[in-house]
Short mmCIF file of C-alpha atoms in Angstrom, two decimals:
data_model
loop_
_atom_site.label_atom_id
_atom_site.label_comp_id
_atom_site.label_asym_id
_atom_site.label_seq_id
_atom_site.Cartn_x
_atom_site.Cartn_y
_atom_site.Cartn_z
CA MET A 1 120.46 86.83 51.00
CA LYS A 2 117.17 89.20 51.18
CA LYS A 3 116.86 88.54 54.82
CA ALA A 4 120.23 90.18 55.16
CA ILE A 5 119.17 93.60 53.34
CA THR A 6 115.85 93.70 54.78
CA PHE A 7 117.17 93.49 58.38
CA ILE A 8 120.55 96.05 57.24
CA SER A 9 117.64 98.67 56.19
CA ILE A 10 115.12 98.04 58.74
CA LEU A 11 118.16 98.73 60.95
CA LEU A 12 119.62 101.88 59.31
CA ALA A 13 116.15 103.31 59.56
CA THR A 14 115.41 102.71 62.36
CA THR A 15 119.05 103.81 63.83
CA GLU A 16 117.92 107.52 64.14
CA LEU A 17 114.37 106.45 66.65
CA PHE A 18 116.16 103.93 68.60
CA ALA A 19 119.03 106.70 68.99
CA ALA A 20 116.30 109.07 71.16
CA SER A 21 114.94 106.00 72.83
CA PRO A 22 115.81 105.54 77.14
CA VAL A 23 117.49 101.98 75.72
CA SER A 24 120.79 104.25 74.65
CA ALA A 25 121.01 106.46 77.29
CA ASN A 26 124.10 105.98 79.78
CA ARG A 27 123.60 103.87 83.73
CA TRP A 28 120.90 101.10 82.35
CA LEU A 29 120.94 98.23 83.98
CA SER A 30 118.76 95.21 83.46
CA THR A 31 117.03 91.81 85.14
CA HIS A 32 115.91 88.77 82.89
CA THR A 33 113.61 86.08 82.82
CA ASP A 34 112.45 83.41 80.71
CA HIS A 35 110.91 85.95 78.69
CA PHE A 36 111.74 88.94 79.25
CA THR A 37 114.19 91.75 79.37
CA ILE A 38 113.60 94.53 81.41
CA VAL A 39 116.11 97.30 81.21
CA PHE A 40 116.29 100.55 84.02
CA LYS A 41 117.25 103.48 85.48
CA GLY A 42 119.15 102.49 89.16
CA GLU A 43 117.14 104.80 90.28
CA ASN A 44 113.63 102.57 89.55
CA ARG A 45 114.92 99.33 90.67
CA GLU A 46 112.72 99.01 92.91
CA ALA A 47 109.96 98.97 90.29
CA ALA A 48 112.04 96.68 88.10
CA GLU A 49 112.35 93.51 90.81
CA GLU A 50 108.48 94.38 91.06
CA VAL A 51 107.66 93.69 87.25
CA ALA A 52 110.50 91.07 86.71
CA SER A 53 107.86 89.22 90.09
CA PHE A 54 104.59 89.01 87.93
CA CYS A 55 105.93 89.81 84.31
CA GLU A 56 105.89 85.54 83.59
CA GLU A 57 102.26 85.12 84.74
CA VAL A 58 100.89 87.91 82.45
CA TYR A 59 102.97 86.66 80.30
CA VAL A 60 100.84 82.84 80.32
CA LEU A 61 97.53 85.38 80.48
CA VAL A 62 98.52 87.05 77.82
CA THR A 63 100.00 84.52 75.17
CA ASP A 64 96.76 81.91 75.54
CA PHE A 65 94.64 84.56 75.09
CA PHE A 66 96.74 84.62 71.76
CA ASP A 67 98.05 81.36 71.00
CA SER A 68 101.15 83.28 69.78
CA TYR A 69 104.35 83.30 71.57
CA PRO A 70 106.79 85.70 71.31
CA PRO A 71 110.22 84.00 73.02
CA ASP A 72 112.14 87.52 74.09
CA VAL A 73 110.29 90.72 75.17
CA THR A 74 112.36 93.92 76.40
CA VAL A 75 110.76 96.11 78.89
CA VAL A 76 112.22 99.25 78.76
CA LEU A 77 110.79 101.27 82.91
CA TRP A 78 111.06 104.67 82.39
CA GLY A 79 111.34 106.49 85.26
CA LYS A 80 111.23 110.84 84.26
CA SER A 81 107.59 111.03 84.00
CA ASP A 82 104.50 113.26 85.39
CA SER A 83 102.48 109.96 83.91
CA ALA A 84 101.23 106.87 85.23
CA ASN A 85 101.19 104.97 80.97
CA GLY A 86 103.71 103.50 78.70
CA TYR A 87 103.92 102.32 74.77
CA TYR A 88 104.52 99.15 72.48
CA GLN A 89 106.94 100.12 70.50
CA PRO A 90 107.43 98.56 67.94
CA ILE A 91 110.25 99.04 65.90
CA PRO A 92 112.15 97.87 67.41
CA ALA A 93 110.28 96.13 68.78
CA HIS A 94 109.35 97.11 73.14
CA ILE A 95 106.81 97.86 75.91
CA VAL A 96 108.26 101.13 76.99
CA MET A 97 106.85 102.28 81.22
CA TYR A 98 106.69 105.30 82.94
CA VAL A 99 106.83 104.77 86.80
CA ALA A 100 105.30 107.06 88.10
CA ALA A 101 102.70 106.40 89.72
CA PRO A 102 98.98 107.08 89.32
CA SER A 103 97.11 109.43 90.62
CA GLY A 104 94.23 109.91 88.43
CA PRO A 105 90.55 107.08 88.37
CA TRP A 106 92.80 105.47 85.16
CA LEU A 107 94.01 101.76 84.23
CA GLY A 108 93.63 100.03 87.16
CA SER A 109 95.01 103.52 89.60
CA LYS A 110 92.42 102.10 92.44
CA THR A 111 94.35 98.54 93.08
CA GLU A 112 97.79 98.58 94.81
CA GLN A 113 99.17 97.11 91.06
CA TRP A 114 98.88 99.66 88.49
CA LEU A 115 102.19 97.96 87.13
CA ARG A 116 100.48 94.88 86.97
CA ALA A 117 97.36 96.67 84.65
CA LEU A 118 99.79 98.57 83.18
CA LEU A 119 102.01 95.59 82.09
CA ILE A 120 98.87 93.62 81.14
CA HIS A 121 97.56 96.81 78.74
CA GLU A 122 101.24 97.06 77.08
CA PHE A 123 101.95 93.16 76.01
CA THR A 124 98.80 93.01 75.35
CA HIS A 125 99.26 95.21 72.37
CA TYR A 126 102.43 93.42 71.70
CA VAL A 127 101.03 90.16 71.73
CA HIS A 128 98.26 91.58 69.51
CA LEU A 129 100.33 93.30 66.78
CA THR A 130 103.37 90.75 66.92
CA TYR A 131 101.17 88.38 65.83
CA ARG A 132 102.59 85.74 63.78
CA ARG A 133 100.21 84.19 62.22
CA GLY A 134 98.46 85.02 58.17
CA ALA A 135 99.54 87.30 55.77
CA VAL A 136 102.06 89.74 57.88
CA HIS A 137 103.54 86.83 58.69
CA LEU A 138 104.35 85.55 55.99
CA LEU A 139 105.64 88.51 54.83
CA SER A 140 108.03 88.55 57.68
CA SER A 141 109.61 85.25 57.18
CA VAL A 142 110.40 86.77 53.41
CA LEU A 143 111.12 91.05 53.99
CA GLY A 144 111.98 90.34 57.90
CA PRO A 145 110.59 90.72 61.85
CA GLY A 146 110.23 94.20 61.06
CA MET A 147 107.13 93.23 58.92
CA ASN A 148 104.76 92.28 61.66
CA SER A 149 104.55 95.89 62.35
CA MET A 150 102.60 95.60 59.63
CA ASN A 151 99.40 94.84 61.89
CA ASN A 152 99.51 98.41 63.38
CA PHE A 153 98.34 99.77 59.89
CA LEU A 154 96.06 97.06 59.40
CA VAL A 155 94.04 97.28 62.97
CA THR A 156 91.39 99.89 63.44
CA PRO A 157 92.05 101.44 67.22
CA TRP A 158 88.81 100.81 68.82
CA MET A 159 90.54 96.89 68.02
CA MET A 160 93.43 98.01 69.17
CA GLU A 161 92.54 99.73 72.66
CA GLY A 162 89.53 97.36 73.10
CA VAL A 163 91.03 94.32 73.08
CA THR A 164 93.78 95.72 75.47
CA THR A 165 91.65 96.87 77.62
CA ARG A 166 89.81 93.94 77.85
CA SER A 167 92.79 91.29 78.58
CA GLU A 168 93.51 94.30 81.61
CA GLU A 169 89.11 93.53 82.96
CA ARG A 170 89.78 90.11 82.75
CA ARG A 171 92.77 90.45 84.57
CA VAL A 172 92.54 92.88 87.42
CA GLY A 173 88.72 94.24 87.18
CA LYS A 174 87.72 92.16 90.47
CA GLU A 175 90.05 93.58 92.55
CA CYS A 176 89.53 97.21 90.58
CA ARG A 177 85.84 97.08 91.36
CA SER A 178 86.56 96.13 94.80
CA ARG A 179 88.10 98.96 95.21
CA TRP A 180 85.99 101.84 93.66
#
């Protein structure tokens, strides 16, 4: 009963946040892999197919490093942006990736696989900040899965970005360096 009340409370508290999310807009499509649901508009179908082609490989690389395996990850591809970037949203847990091609020297922009580098970065955030071990995970088993986002408040910014940058470097670093 506590879990149901907690879930409903979190759902009500995040309704406004989620309603403003690109996922709630009309005309969205989705594709599914073993561990990912990729949500996109028709104009971003090519990017969705590209992300779907490598997302399971990224899943194995990142989850094996953390020894933490989230069952279903939602990735929203958002095309209306002037910059290539993304973010991890803790409640409800999902990843947003802006699919505008990079024009500057950031996040693997010197590689043709910049979407892969971006997914590695944001999925590392996702797994790192929803890690299913320790005190926060114990709280989540009592108060609901939203409690895993408490890790956001317990981890310093340099630690959050440091682990993702290292993850990117290990996966795409050689290709980036060879093109610079």
